Amino acid sequence: MLASSLISIPISWMPNHENVFLFVISVFTIYLVLAGNSALKFKNNTQANWFDITISGTMFLFSVFMIAFGIYLSTNSNAMSILFLFFGGFGMLLTIKDFLFYNNKSKPKNAWLIAHLGKMNGALIASITAFFIAGIGVNNLIAWLSPTVIGTIYIIYWKRKMTIKTKEKRIVS
């Protein structure tokens, strides 16, 4: 998934293939895969390293750019501005949660697994969205947002399931 996302970045800027949204989804997918993989090390380690901070910091800056570009597009009455605002806001929320996770010393024992599952499922959502938009050529608001809405419900389900197991283990112990 990482390789296909890296390949799609130059493709999104090729003549006759320019697709800013494919670029956005590619960057999002790269962030989610790298952050999801990186979450695995928090099983035995409680400190974030420079790589974790760089991944999240880069996505945060990219999210700020997307929000600013979305605001610019909305002032020009561009209907696609909602996508930049939505994904920029979503990216900012995820990166803020990353930094809170990095600085929380009293994380639940399986917080690393919850972070890993959330990010990797997010990468799957991003790749499905890219497939709808670039692969099939469906370019409407429903194609952009439905994978995110459905996938987010799935992620919330798994996070709650994992959190409940953690609480049950604490009660039993």
Short mmCIF file of C-alpha atoms in Angstrom, two decimals:
data_model
loop_
_atom_site.label_atom_id
_atom_site.label_comp_id
_atom_site.label_asym_id
_atom_site.label_seq_id
_atom_site.Cartn_x
_atom_site.Cartn_y
_atom_site.Cartn_z
CA MET A 1 0.00 0.00 0.00
CA LEU A 2 2.90 2.30 0.78
CA ALA A 3 4.50 1.61 -2.60
CA SER A 4 1.29 2.27 -4.53
CA SER A 5 0.74 5.51 -2.63
CA LEU A 6 4.29 6.66 -3.33
CA ILE A 7 3.85 5.83 -7.03
CA SER A 8 0.56 7.70 -7.23
CA ILE A 9 2.14 10.98 -6.08
CA PRO A 10 4.09 11.64 -9.30
CA ILE A 11 1.21 10.21 -11.33
CA SER A 12 -1.17 12.75 -9.78
CA TRP A 13 0.98 15.56 -11.24
CA MET A 14 1.65 14.08 -14.70
CA PRO A 15 0.33 16.00 -17.73
CA ASN A 16 -3.21 14.90 -18.62
CA HIS A 17 -3.43 13.07 -15.27
CA GLU A 18 -3.41 16.05 -12.89
CA ASN A 19 -5.47 15.08 -9.89
CA VAL A 20 -5.00 17.08 -6.70
CA PHE A 21 -7.37 14.80 -4.82
CA LEU A 22 -5.36 11.71 -5.73
CA PHE A 23 -2.33 13.52 -4.36
CA VAL A 24 -4.21 14.30 -1.12
CA ILE A 25 -5.35 10.69 -0.69
CA SER A 26 -1.83 9.45 -1.44
CA VAL A 27 -0.29 11.62 1.25
CA PHE A 28 -3.05 10.61 3.67
CA THR A 29 -2.44 6.92 2.96
CA ILE A 30 1.32 7.27 3.40
CA TYR A 31 0.79 8.99 6.76
CA LEU A 32 -1.69 6.34 7.95
CA VAL A 33 0.51 3.39 6.92
CA LEU A 34 3.65 4.87 8.49
CA ALA A 35 1.88 5.94 11.69
CA GLY A 36 0.03 2.61 11.91
CA ASN A 37 3.25 0.65 11.54
CA SER A 38 5.00 2.91 14.00
CA ALA A 39 2.27 2.33 16.60
CA LEU A 40 3.42 -1.29 16.91
CA LYS A 41 6.58 -0.26 18.71
CA PHE A 42 4.54 1.31 21.51
CA LYS A 43 3.79 -2.19 22.78
CA ASN A 44 7.17 -2.16 24.52
CA ASN A 45 8.14 1.49 24.27
CA THR A 46 6.34 4.50 25.76
CA GLN A 47 8.35 7.27 24.09
CA ALA A 48 7.80 8.70 20.64
CA ASN A 49 10.96 9.16 18.60
CA TRP A 50 11.87 11.70 15.92
CA PHE A 51 10.28 9.51 13.20
CA ASP A 52 6.88 9.49 14.95
CA ILE A 53 6.98 13.23 15.49
CA THR A 54 8.08 13.84 11.89
CA ILE A 55 5.26 11.69 10.48
CA SER A 56 2.59 13.39 12.57
CA GLY A 57 4.11 16.86 12.21
CA THR A 58 4.27 16.58 8.43
CA MET A 59 0.66 15.45 8.24
CA PHE A 60 -0.36 18.28 10.57
CA LEU A 61 1.30 20.84 8.27
CA PHE A 62 -0.27 19.19 5.24
CA SER A 63 -3.66 19.37 7.00
CA VAL A 64 -3.20 23.09 7.63
CA PHE A 65 -2.45 23.52 3.91
CA MET A 66 -5.58 21.54 2.96
CA ILE A 67 -7.78 23.63 5.24
CA ALA A 68 -6.28 26.88 3.92
CA PHE A 69 -6.71 25.70 0.33
CA GLY A 70 -10.29 24.63 1.10
CA ILE A 71 -11.04 28.09 2.48
CA TYR A 72 -9.48 29.67 -0.61
CA LEU A 73 -11.61 27.45 -2.90
CA SER A 74 -14.77 28.21 -0.94
CA THR A 75 -14.20 31.96 -1.41
CA ASN A 76 -14.16 31.23 -5.15
CA SER A 77 -17.41 29.21 -4.89
CA ASN A 78 -15.69 25.94 -5.78
CA ALA A 79 -17.92 23.03 -4.71
CA MET A 80 -14.90 20.76 -4.16
CA SER A 81 -13.66 22.98 -1.32
CA ILE A 82 -15.66 20.81 1.09
CA LEU A 83 -13.30 17.88 0.40
CA PHE A 84 -10.21 19.88 1.31
CA LEU A 85 -11.89 21.23 4.43
CA PHE A 86 -13.15 17.77 5.45
CA PHE A 87 -9.90 15.87 4.86
CA GLY A 88 -7.79 18.73 6.24
CA GLY A 89 -9.88 18.80 9.40
CA PHE A 90 -9.81 15.02 9.66
CA GLY A 91 -6.03 14.95 9.20
CA MET A 92 -5.59 17.65 11.81
CA LEU A 93 -7.76 15.74 14.27
CA LEU A 94 -5.75 12.55 13.72
CA THR A 95 -2.40 14.27 14.18
CA ILE A 96 -3.54 16.09 17.33
CA LYS A 97 -4.62 12.71 18.68
CA ASP A 98 -1.17 11.36 17.75
CA PHE A 99 0.57 14.05 19.79
CA LEU A 100 -1.76 13.44 22.74
CA PHE A 101 -0.99 9.72 22.46
CA TYR A 102 2.77 10.41 22.41
CA ASN A 103 2.56 12.60 25.52
CA ASN A 104 0.21 10.37 27.55
CA LYS A 105 2.31 8.41 30.02
CA SER A 106 -0.68 6.52 31.47
CA LYS A 107 -1.96 4.88 28.29
CA PRO A 108 -4.04 1.71 28.53
CA LYS A 109 -1.95 -1.43 28.03
CA ASN A 110 -3.32 -2.06 24.53
CA ALA A 111 -3.33 1.57 23.35
CA TRP A 112 -0.65 0.66 20.80
CA LEU A 113 -2.97 -1.97 19.28
CA ILE A 114 -5.91 0.43 19.16
CA ALA A 115 -3.72 3.07 17.45
CA HIS A 116 -2.36 0.48 15.01
CA LEU A 117 -5.81 -0.86 14.06
CA GLY A 118 -7.23 2.64 13.66
CA LYS A 119 -4.44 3.86 11.41
CA MET A 120 -4.21 0.72 9.27
CA ASN A 121 -7.98 0.63 8.78
CA GLY A 122 -7.75 4.34 7.93
CA ALA A 123 -5.17 3.50 5.26
CA LEU A 124 -7.58 0.91 3.86
CA ILE A 125 -10.33 3.55 3.75
CA ALA A 126 -8.01 5.96 1.93
CA SER A 127 -7.01 3.33 -0.61
CA ILE A 128 -10.65 2.39 -1.27
CA THR A 129 -11.46 6.09 -1.75
CA ALA A 130 -8.55 6.44 -4.19
CA PHE A 131 -9.80 3.39 -6.08
CA PHE A 132 -13.29 4.89 -6.40
CA ILE A 133 -11.97 8.27 -7.52
CA ALA A 134 -8.98 7.42 -9.69
CA GLY A 135 -9.54 3.76 -10.56
CA ILE A 136 -13.23 3.69 -11.39
CA GLY A 137 -13.52 7.39 -12.15
CA VAL A 138 -16.47 8.08 -9.89
CA ASN A 139 -15.90 11.66 -8.81
CA ASN A 140 -18.74 12.83 -6.64
CA LEU A 141 -19.17 13.71 -2.98
CA ILE A 142 -20.72 10.32 -2.12
CA ALA A 143 -17.73 8.44 -3.58
CA TRP A 144 -15.39 10.65 -1.57
CA LEU A 145 -17.14 10.50 1.77
CA SER A 146 -18.90 7.11 1.94
CA PRO A 147 -15.72 5.04 2.46
CA THR A 148 -14.70 7.44 5.23
CA VAL A 149 -18.08 7.32 6.96
CA ILE A 150 -18.45 3.53 6.72
CA GLY A 151 -14.81 2.94 7.64
CA THR A 152 -14.94 5.32 10.59
CA ILE A 153 -17.93 3.44 11.98
CA TYR A 154 -15.89 0.23 11.64
CA ILE A 155 -12.88 1.79 13.39
CA ILE A 156 -15.06 3.10 16.23
CA TYR A 157 -16.56 -0.39 16.63
CA TRP A 158 -13.10 -1.97 16.99
CA LYS A 159 -11.84 0.75 19.31
CA ARG A 160 -14.83 0.27 21.58
CA LYS A 161 -14.47 -3.50 21.46
CA MET A 162 -10.79 -3.25 22.43
CA THR A 163 -11.51 -0.67 25.15
CA ILE A 164 -14.25 -2.86 26.63
CA LYS A 165 -11.84 -5.81 26.78
CA THR A 166 -9.31 -3.63 28.56
CA LYS A 167 -11.89 -2.53 31.13
CA GLU A 168 -13.10 -6.11 31.62
CA LYS A 169 -9.53 -7.26 32.27
CA ARG A 170 -9.09 -4.51 34.87
CA ILE A 171 -12.31 -5.52 36.63
CA VAL A 172 -11.35 -9.20 36.69
CA SER A 173 -7.79 -8.49 37.90
#
